[in-house]
Short mmCIF file of C-alpha atoms in Angstrom, two decimals:
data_model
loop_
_atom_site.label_atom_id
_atom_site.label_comp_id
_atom_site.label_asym_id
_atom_site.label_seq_id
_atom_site.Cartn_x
_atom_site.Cartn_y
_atom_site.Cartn_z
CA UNK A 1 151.50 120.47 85.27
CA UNK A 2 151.04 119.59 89.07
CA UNK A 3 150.85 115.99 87.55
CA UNK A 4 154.23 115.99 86.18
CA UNK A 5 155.70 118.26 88.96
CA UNK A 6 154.65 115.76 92.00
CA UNK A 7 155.91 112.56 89.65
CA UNK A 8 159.09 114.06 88.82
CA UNK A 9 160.00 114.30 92.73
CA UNK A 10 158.64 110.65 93.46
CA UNK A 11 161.78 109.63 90.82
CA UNK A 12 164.05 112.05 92.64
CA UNK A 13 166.41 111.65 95.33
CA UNK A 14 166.45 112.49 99.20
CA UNK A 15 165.88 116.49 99.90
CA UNK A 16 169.50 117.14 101.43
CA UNK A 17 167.68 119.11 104.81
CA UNK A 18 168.68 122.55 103.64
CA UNK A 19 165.86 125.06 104.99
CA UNK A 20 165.00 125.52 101.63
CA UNK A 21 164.29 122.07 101.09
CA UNK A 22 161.71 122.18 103.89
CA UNK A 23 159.93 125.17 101.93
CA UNK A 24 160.13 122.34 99.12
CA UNK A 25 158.46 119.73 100.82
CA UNK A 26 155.69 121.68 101.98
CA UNK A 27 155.04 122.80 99.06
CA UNK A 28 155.07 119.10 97.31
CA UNK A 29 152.68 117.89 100.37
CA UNK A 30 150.30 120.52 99.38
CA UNK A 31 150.32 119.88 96.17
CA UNK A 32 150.42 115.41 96.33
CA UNK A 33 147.06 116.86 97.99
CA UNK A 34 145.63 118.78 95.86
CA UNK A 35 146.27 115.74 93.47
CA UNK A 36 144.72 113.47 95.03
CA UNK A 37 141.11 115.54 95.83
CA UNK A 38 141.44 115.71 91.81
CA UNK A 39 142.01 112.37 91.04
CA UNK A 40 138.70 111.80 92.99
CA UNK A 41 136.89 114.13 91.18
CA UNK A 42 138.10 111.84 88.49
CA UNK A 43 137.17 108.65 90.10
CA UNK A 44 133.72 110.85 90.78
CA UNK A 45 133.12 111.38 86.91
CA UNK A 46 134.21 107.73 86.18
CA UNK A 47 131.92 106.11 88.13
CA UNK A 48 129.42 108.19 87.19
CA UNK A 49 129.68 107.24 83.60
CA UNK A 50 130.06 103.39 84.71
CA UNK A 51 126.88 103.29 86.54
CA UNK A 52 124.87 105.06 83.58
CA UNK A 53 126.28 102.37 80.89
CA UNK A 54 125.97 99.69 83.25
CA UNK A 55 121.98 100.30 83.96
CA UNK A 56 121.79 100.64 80.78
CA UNK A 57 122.72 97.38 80.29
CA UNK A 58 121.03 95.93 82.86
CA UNK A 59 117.48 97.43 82.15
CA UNK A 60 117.51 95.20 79.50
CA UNK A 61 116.74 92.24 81.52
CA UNK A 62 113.00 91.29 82.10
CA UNK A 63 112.95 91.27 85.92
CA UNK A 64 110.95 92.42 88.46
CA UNK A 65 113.73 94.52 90.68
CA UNK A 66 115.72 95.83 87.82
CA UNK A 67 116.64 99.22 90.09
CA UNK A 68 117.98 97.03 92.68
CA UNK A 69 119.61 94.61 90.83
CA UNK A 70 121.62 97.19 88.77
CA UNK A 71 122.66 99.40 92.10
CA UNK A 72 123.92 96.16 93.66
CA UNK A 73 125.74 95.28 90.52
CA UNK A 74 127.53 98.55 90.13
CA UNK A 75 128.43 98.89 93.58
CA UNK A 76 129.76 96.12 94.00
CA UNK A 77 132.05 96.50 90.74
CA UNK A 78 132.93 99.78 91.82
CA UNK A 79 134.06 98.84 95.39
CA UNK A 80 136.08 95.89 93.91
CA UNK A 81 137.64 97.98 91.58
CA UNK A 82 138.27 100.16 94.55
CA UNK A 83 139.39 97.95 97.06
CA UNK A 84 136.35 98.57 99.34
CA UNK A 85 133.54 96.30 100.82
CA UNK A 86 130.17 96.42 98.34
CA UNK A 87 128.31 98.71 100.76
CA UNK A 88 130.87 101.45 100.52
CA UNK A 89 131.63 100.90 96.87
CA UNK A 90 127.24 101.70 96.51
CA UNK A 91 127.86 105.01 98.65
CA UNK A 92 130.76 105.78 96.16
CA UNK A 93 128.38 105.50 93.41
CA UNK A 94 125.56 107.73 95.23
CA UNK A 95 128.17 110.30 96.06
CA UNK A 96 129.48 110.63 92.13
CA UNK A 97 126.14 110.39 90.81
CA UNK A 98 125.10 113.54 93.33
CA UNK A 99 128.39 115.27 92.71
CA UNK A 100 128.15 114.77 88.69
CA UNK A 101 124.36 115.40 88.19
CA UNK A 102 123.30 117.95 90.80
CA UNK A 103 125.91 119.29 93.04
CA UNK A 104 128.63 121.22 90.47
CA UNK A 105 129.81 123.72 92.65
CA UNK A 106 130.88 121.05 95.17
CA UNK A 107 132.31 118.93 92.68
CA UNK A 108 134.36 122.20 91.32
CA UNK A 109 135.83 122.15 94.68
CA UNK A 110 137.29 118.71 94.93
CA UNK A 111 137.92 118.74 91.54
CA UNK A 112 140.75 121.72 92.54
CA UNK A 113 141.82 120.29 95.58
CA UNK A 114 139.30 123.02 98.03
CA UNK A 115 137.95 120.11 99.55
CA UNK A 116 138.77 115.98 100.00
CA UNK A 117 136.35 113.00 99.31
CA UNK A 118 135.21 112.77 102.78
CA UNK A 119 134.11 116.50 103.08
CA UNK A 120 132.17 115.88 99.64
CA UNK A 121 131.07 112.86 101.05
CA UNK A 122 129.66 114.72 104.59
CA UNK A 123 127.91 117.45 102.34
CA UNK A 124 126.19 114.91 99.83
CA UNK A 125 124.91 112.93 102.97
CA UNK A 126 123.49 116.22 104.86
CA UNK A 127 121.36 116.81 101.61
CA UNK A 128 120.05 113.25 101.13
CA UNK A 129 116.54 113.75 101.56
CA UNK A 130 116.25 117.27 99.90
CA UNK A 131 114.84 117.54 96.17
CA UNK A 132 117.35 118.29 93.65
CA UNK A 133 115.99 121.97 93.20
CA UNK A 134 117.10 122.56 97.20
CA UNK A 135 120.00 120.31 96.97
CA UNK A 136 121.29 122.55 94.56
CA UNK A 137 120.38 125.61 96.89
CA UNK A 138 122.52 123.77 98.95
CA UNK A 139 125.34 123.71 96.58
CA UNK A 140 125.39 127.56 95.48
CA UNK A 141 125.56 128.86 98.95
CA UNK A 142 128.40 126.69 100.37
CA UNK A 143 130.77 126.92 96.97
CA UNK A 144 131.79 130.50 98.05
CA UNK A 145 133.19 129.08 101.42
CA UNK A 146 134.44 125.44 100.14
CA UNK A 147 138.39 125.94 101.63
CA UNK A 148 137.80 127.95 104.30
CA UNK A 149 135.48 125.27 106.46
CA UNK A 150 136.52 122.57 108.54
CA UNK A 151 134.59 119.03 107.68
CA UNK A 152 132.66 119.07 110.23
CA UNK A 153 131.81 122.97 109.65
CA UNK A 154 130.69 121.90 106.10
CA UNK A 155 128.22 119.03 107.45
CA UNK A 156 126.80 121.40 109.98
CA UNK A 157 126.53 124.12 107.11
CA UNK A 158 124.77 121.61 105.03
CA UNK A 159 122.77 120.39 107.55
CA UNK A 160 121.97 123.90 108.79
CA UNK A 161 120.50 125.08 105.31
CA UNK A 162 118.55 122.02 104.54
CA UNK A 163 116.46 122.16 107.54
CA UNK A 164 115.65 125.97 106.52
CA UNK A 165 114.50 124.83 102.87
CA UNK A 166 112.76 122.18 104.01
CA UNK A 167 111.56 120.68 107.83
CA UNK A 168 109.25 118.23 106.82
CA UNK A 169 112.48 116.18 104.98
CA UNK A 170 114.35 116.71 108.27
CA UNK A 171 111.32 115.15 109.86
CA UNK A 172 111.51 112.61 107.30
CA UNK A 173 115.09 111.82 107.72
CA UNK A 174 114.83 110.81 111.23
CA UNK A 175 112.16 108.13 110.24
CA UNK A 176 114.41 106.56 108.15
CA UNK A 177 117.03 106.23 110.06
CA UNK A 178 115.27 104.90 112.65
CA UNK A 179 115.07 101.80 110.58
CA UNK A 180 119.05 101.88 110.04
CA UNK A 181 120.03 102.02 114.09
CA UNK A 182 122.26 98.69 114.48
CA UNK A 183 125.70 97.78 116.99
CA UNK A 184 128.16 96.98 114.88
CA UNK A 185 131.79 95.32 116.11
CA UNK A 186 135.38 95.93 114.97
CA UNK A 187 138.81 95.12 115.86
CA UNK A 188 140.88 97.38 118.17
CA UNK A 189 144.71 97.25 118.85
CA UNK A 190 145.83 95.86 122.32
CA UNK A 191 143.66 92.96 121.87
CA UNK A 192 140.20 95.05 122.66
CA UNK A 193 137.32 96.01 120.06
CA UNK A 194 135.09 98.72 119.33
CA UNK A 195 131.03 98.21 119.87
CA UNK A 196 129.33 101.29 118.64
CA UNK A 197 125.75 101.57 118.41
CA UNK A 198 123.39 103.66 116.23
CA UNK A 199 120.65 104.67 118.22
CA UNK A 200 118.09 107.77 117.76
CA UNK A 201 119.88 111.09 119.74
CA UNK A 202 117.70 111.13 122.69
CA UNK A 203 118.38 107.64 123.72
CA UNK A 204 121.96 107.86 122.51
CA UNK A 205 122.03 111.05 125.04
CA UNK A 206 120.11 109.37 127.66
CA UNK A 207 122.29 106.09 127.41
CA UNK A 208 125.52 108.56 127.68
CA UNK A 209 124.07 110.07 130.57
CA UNK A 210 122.86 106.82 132.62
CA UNK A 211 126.64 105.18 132.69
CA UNK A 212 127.68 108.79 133.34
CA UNK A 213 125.70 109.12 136.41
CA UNK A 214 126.69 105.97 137.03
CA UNK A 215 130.58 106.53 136.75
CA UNK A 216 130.46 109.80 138.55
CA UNK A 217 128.46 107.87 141.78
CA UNK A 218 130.76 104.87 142.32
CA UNK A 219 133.95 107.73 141.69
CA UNK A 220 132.03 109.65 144.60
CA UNK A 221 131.86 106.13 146.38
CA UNK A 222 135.22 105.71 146.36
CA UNK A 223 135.82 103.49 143.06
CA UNK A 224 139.38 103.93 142.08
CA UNK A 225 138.50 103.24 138.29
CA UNK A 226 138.63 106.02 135.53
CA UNK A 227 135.32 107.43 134.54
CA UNK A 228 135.81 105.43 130.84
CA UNK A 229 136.12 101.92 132.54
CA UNK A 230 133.50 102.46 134.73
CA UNK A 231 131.13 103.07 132.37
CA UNK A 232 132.46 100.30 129.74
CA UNK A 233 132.28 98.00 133.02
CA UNK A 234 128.41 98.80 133.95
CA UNK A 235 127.45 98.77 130.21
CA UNK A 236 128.72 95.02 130.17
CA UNK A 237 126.89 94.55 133.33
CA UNK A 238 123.44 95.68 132.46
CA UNK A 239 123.67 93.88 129.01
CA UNK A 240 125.62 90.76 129.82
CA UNK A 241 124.55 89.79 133.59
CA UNK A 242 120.94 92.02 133.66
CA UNK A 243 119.17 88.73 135.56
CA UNK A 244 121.76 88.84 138.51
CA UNK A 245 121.61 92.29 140.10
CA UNK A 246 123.76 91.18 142.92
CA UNK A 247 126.77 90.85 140.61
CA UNK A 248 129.48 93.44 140.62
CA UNK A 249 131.09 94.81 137.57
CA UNK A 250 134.37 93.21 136.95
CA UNK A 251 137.03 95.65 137.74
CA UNK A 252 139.66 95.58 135.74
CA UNK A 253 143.23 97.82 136.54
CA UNK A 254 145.32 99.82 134.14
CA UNK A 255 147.88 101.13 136.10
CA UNK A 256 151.49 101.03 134.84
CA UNK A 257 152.60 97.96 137.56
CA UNK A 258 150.16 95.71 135.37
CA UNK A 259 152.50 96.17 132.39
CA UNK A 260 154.65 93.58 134.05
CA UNK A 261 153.64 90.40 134.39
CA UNK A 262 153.45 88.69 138.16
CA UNK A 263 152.83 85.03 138.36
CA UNK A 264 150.52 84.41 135.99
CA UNK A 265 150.71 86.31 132.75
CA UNK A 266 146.90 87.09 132.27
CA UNK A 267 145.97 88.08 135.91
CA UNK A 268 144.02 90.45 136.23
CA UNK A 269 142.16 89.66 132.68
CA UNK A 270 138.43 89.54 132.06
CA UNK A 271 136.87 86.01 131.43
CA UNK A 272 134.04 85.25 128.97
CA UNK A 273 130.69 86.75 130.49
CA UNK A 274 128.44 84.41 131.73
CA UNK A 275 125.65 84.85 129.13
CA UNK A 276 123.76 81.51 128.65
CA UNK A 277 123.39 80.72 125.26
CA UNK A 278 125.71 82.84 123.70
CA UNK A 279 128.38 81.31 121.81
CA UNK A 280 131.96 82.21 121.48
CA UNK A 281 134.21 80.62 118.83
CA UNK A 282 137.56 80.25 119.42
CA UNK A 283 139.29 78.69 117.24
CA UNK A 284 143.16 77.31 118.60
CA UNK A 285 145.63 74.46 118.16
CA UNK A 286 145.46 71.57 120.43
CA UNK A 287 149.28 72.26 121.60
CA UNK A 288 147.91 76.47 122.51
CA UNK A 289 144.94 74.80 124.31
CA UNK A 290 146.63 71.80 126.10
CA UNK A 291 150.18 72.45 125.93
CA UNK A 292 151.08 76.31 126.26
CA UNK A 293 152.04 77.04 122.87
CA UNK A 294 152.11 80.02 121.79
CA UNK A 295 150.54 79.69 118.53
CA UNK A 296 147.67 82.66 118.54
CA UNK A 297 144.01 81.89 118.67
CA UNK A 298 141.31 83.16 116.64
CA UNK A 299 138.01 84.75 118.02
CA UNK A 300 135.37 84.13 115.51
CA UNK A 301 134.35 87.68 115.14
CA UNK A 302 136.62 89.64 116.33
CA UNK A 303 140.41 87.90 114.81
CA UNK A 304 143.89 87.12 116.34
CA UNK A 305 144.29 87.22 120.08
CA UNK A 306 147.32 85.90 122.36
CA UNK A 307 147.41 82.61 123.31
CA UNK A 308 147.79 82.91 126.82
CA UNK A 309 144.54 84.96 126.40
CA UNK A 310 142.39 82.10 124.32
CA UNK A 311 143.62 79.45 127.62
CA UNK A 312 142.20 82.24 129.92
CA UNK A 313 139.05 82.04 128.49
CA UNK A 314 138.57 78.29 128.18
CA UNK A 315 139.50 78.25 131.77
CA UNK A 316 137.94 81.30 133.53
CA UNK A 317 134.27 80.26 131.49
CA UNK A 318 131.76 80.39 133.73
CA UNK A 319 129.89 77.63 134.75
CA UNK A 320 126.86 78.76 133.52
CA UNK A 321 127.77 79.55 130.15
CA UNK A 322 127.70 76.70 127.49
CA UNK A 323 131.48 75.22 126.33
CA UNK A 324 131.88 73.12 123.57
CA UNK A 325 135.40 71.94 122.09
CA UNK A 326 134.90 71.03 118.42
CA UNK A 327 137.93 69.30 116.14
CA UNK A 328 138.47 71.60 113.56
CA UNK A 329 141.40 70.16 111.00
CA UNK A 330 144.25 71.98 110.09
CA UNK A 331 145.61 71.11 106.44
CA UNK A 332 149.47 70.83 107.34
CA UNK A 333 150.41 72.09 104.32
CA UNK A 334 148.40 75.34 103.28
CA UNK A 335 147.53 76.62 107.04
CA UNK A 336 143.85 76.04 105.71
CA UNK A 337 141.12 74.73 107.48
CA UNK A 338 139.28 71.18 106.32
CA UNK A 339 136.42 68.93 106.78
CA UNK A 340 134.80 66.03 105.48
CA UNK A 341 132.48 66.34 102.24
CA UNK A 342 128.47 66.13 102.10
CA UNK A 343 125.98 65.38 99.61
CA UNK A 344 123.73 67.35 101.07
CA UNK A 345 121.50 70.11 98.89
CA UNK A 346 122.03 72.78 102.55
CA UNK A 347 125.12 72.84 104.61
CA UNK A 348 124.43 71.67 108.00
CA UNK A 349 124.41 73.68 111.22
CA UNK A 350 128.14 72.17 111.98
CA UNK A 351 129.21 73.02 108.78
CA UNK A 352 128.03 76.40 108.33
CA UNK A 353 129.68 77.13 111.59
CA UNK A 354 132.95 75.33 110.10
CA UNK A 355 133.18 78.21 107.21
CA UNK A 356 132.44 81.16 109.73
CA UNK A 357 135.22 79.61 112.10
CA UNK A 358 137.44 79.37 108.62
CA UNK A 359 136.57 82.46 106.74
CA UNK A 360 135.98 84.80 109.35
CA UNK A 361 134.38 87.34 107.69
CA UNK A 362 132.08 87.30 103.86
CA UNK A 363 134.96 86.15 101.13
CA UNK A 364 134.34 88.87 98.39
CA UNK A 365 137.66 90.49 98.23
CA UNK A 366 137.95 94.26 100.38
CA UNK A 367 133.96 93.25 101.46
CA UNK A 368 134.67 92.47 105.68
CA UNK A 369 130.92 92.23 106.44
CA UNK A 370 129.37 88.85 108.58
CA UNK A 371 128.55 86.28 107.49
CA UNK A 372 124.93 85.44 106.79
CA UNK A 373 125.23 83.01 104.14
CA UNK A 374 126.74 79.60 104.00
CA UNK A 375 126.90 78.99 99.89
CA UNK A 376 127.96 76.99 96.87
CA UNK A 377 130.88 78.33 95.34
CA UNK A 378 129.89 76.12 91.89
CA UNK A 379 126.45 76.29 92.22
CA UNK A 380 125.00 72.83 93.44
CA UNK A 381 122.06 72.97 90.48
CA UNK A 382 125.40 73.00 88.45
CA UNK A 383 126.90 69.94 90.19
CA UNK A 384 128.46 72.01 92.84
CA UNK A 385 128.71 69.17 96.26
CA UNK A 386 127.66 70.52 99.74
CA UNK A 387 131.36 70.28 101.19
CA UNK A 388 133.75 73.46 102.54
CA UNK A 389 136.45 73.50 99.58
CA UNK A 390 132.92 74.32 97.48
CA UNK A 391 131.69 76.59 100.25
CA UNK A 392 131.99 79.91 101.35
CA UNK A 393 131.06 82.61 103.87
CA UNK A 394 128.84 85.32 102.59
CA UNK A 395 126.79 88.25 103.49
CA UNK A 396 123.86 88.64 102.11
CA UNK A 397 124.38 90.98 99.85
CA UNK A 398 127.26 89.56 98.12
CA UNK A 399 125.07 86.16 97.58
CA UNK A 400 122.71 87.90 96.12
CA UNK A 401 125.14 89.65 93.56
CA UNK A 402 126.91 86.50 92.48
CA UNK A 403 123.76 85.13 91.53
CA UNK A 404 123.47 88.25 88.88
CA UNK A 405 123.85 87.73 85.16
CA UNK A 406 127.60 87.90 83.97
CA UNK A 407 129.28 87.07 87.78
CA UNK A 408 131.04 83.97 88.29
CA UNK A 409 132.81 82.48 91.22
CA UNK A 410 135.34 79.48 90.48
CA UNK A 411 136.97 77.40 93.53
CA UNK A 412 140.64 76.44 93.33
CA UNK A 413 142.47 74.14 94.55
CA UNK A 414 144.53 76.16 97.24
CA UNK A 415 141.23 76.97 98.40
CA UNK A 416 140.84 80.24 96.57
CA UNK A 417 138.05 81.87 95.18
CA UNK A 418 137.99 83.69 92.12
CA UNK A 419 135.64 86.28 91.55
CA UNK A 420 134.88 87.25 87.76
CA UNK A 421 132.72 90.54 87.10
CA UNK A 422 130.57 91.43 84.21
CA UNK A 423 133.30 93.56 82.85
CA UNK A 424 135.89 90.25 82.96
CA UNK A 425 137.87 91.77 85.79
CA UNK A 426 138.90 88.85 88.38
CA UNK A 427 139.46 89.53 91.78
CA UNK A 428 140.81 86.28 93.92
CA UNK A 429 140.17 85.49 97.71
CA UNK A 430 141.50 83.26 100.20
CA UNK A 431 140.66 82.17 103.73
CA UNK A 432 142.56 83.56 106.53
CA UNK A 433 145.46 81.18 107.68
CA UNK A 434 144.26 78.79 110.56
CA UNK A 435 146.53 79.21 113.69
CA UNK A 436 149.40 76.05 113.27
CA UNK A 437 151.58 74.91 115.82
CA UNK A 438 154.40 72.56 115.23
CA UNK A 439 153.50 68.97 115.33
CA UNK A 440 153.89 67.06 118.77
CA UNK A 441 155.61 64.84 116.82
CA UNK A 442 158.21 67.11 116.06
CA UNK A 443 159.04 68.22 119.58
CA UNK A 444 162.33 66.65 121.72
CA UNK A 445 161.51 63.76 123.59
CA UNK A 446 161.84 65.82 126.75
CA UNK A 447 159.14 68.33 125.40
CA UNK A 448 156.52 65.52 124.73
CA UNK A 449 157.22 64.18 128.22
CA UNK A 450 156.42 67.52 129.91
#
């Protein structure tokens, strides 16, 4: 019924604005909600039942890691089917085994819309480490007040009666994740990125508190920077520049009279840190480097930036820190990059670096992870030749689930990849387009004089 209700309206025409209208759309908001937390209860069940005839299927092979083969396998169907990276398409398969198999009561609740994926998803995690018998203590005492509690009230509830039922697993806990602390890095808009690290509480609180003390002395001192920048500013320093403590951290302004450019457009813009050893790919057409194009560059790990800001960096380096300018070949007509082919069995250092600088990031479809791997699309023990249009950039863990019974990967010519799972489902990549400026050739006379 609230299936055919909410699909009747997405046919249907504007709402003419009448105040009852606006009752109306309220009440079709609530309900395109309630229809989705059901349709992942759905999903839930579904993958539930996929994972169980999967194993299955997989237990039959004589191998010596046949319970980590078979998770990898499944989640890595389920997050293509899904549009999501392998890792998160294996949490999706914890989470709807949990949900399915021990935790009713919560999956009651998203099945009727009480609560979304991600508070399911905060509850399941809480109760990791907990035995099924408390896990389901868990359960029965929170499904009274599923719909009345915030997400973060449900993870703290969770969390709360877990470490009643059971310390020791608390205690437990901690160890483990003490082996998953990492910094990871993502994209931010405005050109900056996000570095967030995973770090046990008490040095995560006594990190906070160091660039806090910090901040709050130069503000004393007269620093006219905001309390965020000055502590983004000293992080850099103590990381980036720790063997020169008579350096200063770079200050750099935000007020509203930067918005407009003076002279030069990137004044008052941070160079690359002087951090010997450390390499920086950026990967630009000659007319952006030489020429003032405005063509964007790519950062090899982090994506687009401006032009004017890839020049800045090539010319603010510091002398110190290692520059190299390698020829990387555009293919005029696809945007793609290309190099010359190899016969040999490993890629070399310069080519492995050639598919991170033209893939970016690992090449299974929705995936988004590093890349660890430089490898054969057509296996070379299959005739597959050490060249890029046969390569590709992969994490680990997609490498090792190509190389799974029943997956296939087959190159194309316009330098796509085609993924084919167990099931038969295909799922087709493609290298990001490399940045293409128009050909000197092709500019006026006056241009090329210039």
């Amino acid at each position: 019924m609230l299936l055919a209700e909410v699909t009747r309206h997405l046919q249907a025409p504007a709402f003419s604005g009448t105040g009852e209208d606006a009752a109306e759309l309220i009440d079709l908001i609530r309900a395109a909600e309630t229809l989705k937390s059901a349709l992942s209860g759905a999903q839930a069940r579904w993958t539930a039942e996929f994972a169980a005839i999967r194993e299955t299927e997989i237990a039959g092979f004589a191998t010596a890691s046949q319970g980590d083969r078979a998770r990898r396998d499944v989640g890595a169907q389920i997050g293509l089917a899904r549009r999501v990276s392998p890792r998160v398409g294996a949490q999706r398969v914890g989470l709807a085994k949990v949900l399915v198999n021990e935790m009713p009561a919560t999956m009651d609740a998203l099945r009727t819309g009480r609560i979304d994926e991600y508070q399911a998803t905060l509850v399941v995690a809480e109760t990791a480490t907990l035995s099924r018998e408390h896990r389901q203590v868990v359960d029965a005492e929170l499904a009274a007040r599923y719909g009345s509690m915030t997400p973060r009230q449900a993870r703290a509830a969770a969390a709360r009666i877990g470490y009643r039922l059971d310390a020791a697993q608390a205690i437990k806990r901690l160890r483990k994740g003490l082996g998953d602390r990492c910094v990871t890095l993502r994209p931010a808009p405005d050109t900056m990125s996000y570095l967030t690290a995973l770090l046990p509480v008490a040095e995560g609180v006594a990190v906070y508190a160091a660039l806090t003390r910090h901040a709050a002395s130069a503000t004393a001192a007269g620093d006219p920077r905001g309390k965020g920048a000055l502590m983004v500013d000293e992080l850099v320093q103590r990381l980036v520049r720790p063997a020169d403590p008579g350096a200063q951290s770079t200050e750099m302004s935000a007020d509203s009279d930067d918005l407009e450019p003076v002279g030069d457009l990137t004044d008052g813009l941070p160079g690359l840190p002087a951090g010997v050893g450390v390499e920086i790919q950026l990967v630009m057409t000659d007319r952006t480097l030489l020429d003032g194009d405005v063509e964007p560059a790519i950062l090899t790990g982090y994506g687009p930036i401006p032009a004017p800001l890839a020049r800045h960096l090539v010319r603010t380096a510091d002398p110190r820190t290692r520059t190299w300018v390698r020829r990387l070949y555009a293919d005029p007509g696809g945007g793609r990059l290309i190099n010359a082919d190899s016969t040999r069995r490993l890629f070399s250092h310069a080519a492995r670096q050639f598919l991170v600088a033209r893939d970016q990031v690992c090449r299974t479809p929705w995936c988004g992870a590093t890349i660890q791997h430089a490898d054969h699309t057509r296996p070379h023990a299959r005739g597959g030749p050490t060249d890029p249009d046969n390569g590709a950039g992969l994490c680990a863990g997609c490498n090792q689930t190509k190389e799974q019974p029943g997956w296939i990967s087959v190159a194309d010519a316009e330098g796509g990849i085609t993924t084919v799972t167990p099931t038969g489902h295909r799922y087709r990549s493609r290298s990001p387009d490399a940045p293409q400026s128009e050909s000197w050739a092709r500019l006026p006379t006056a241009a090329r004089s210039a």
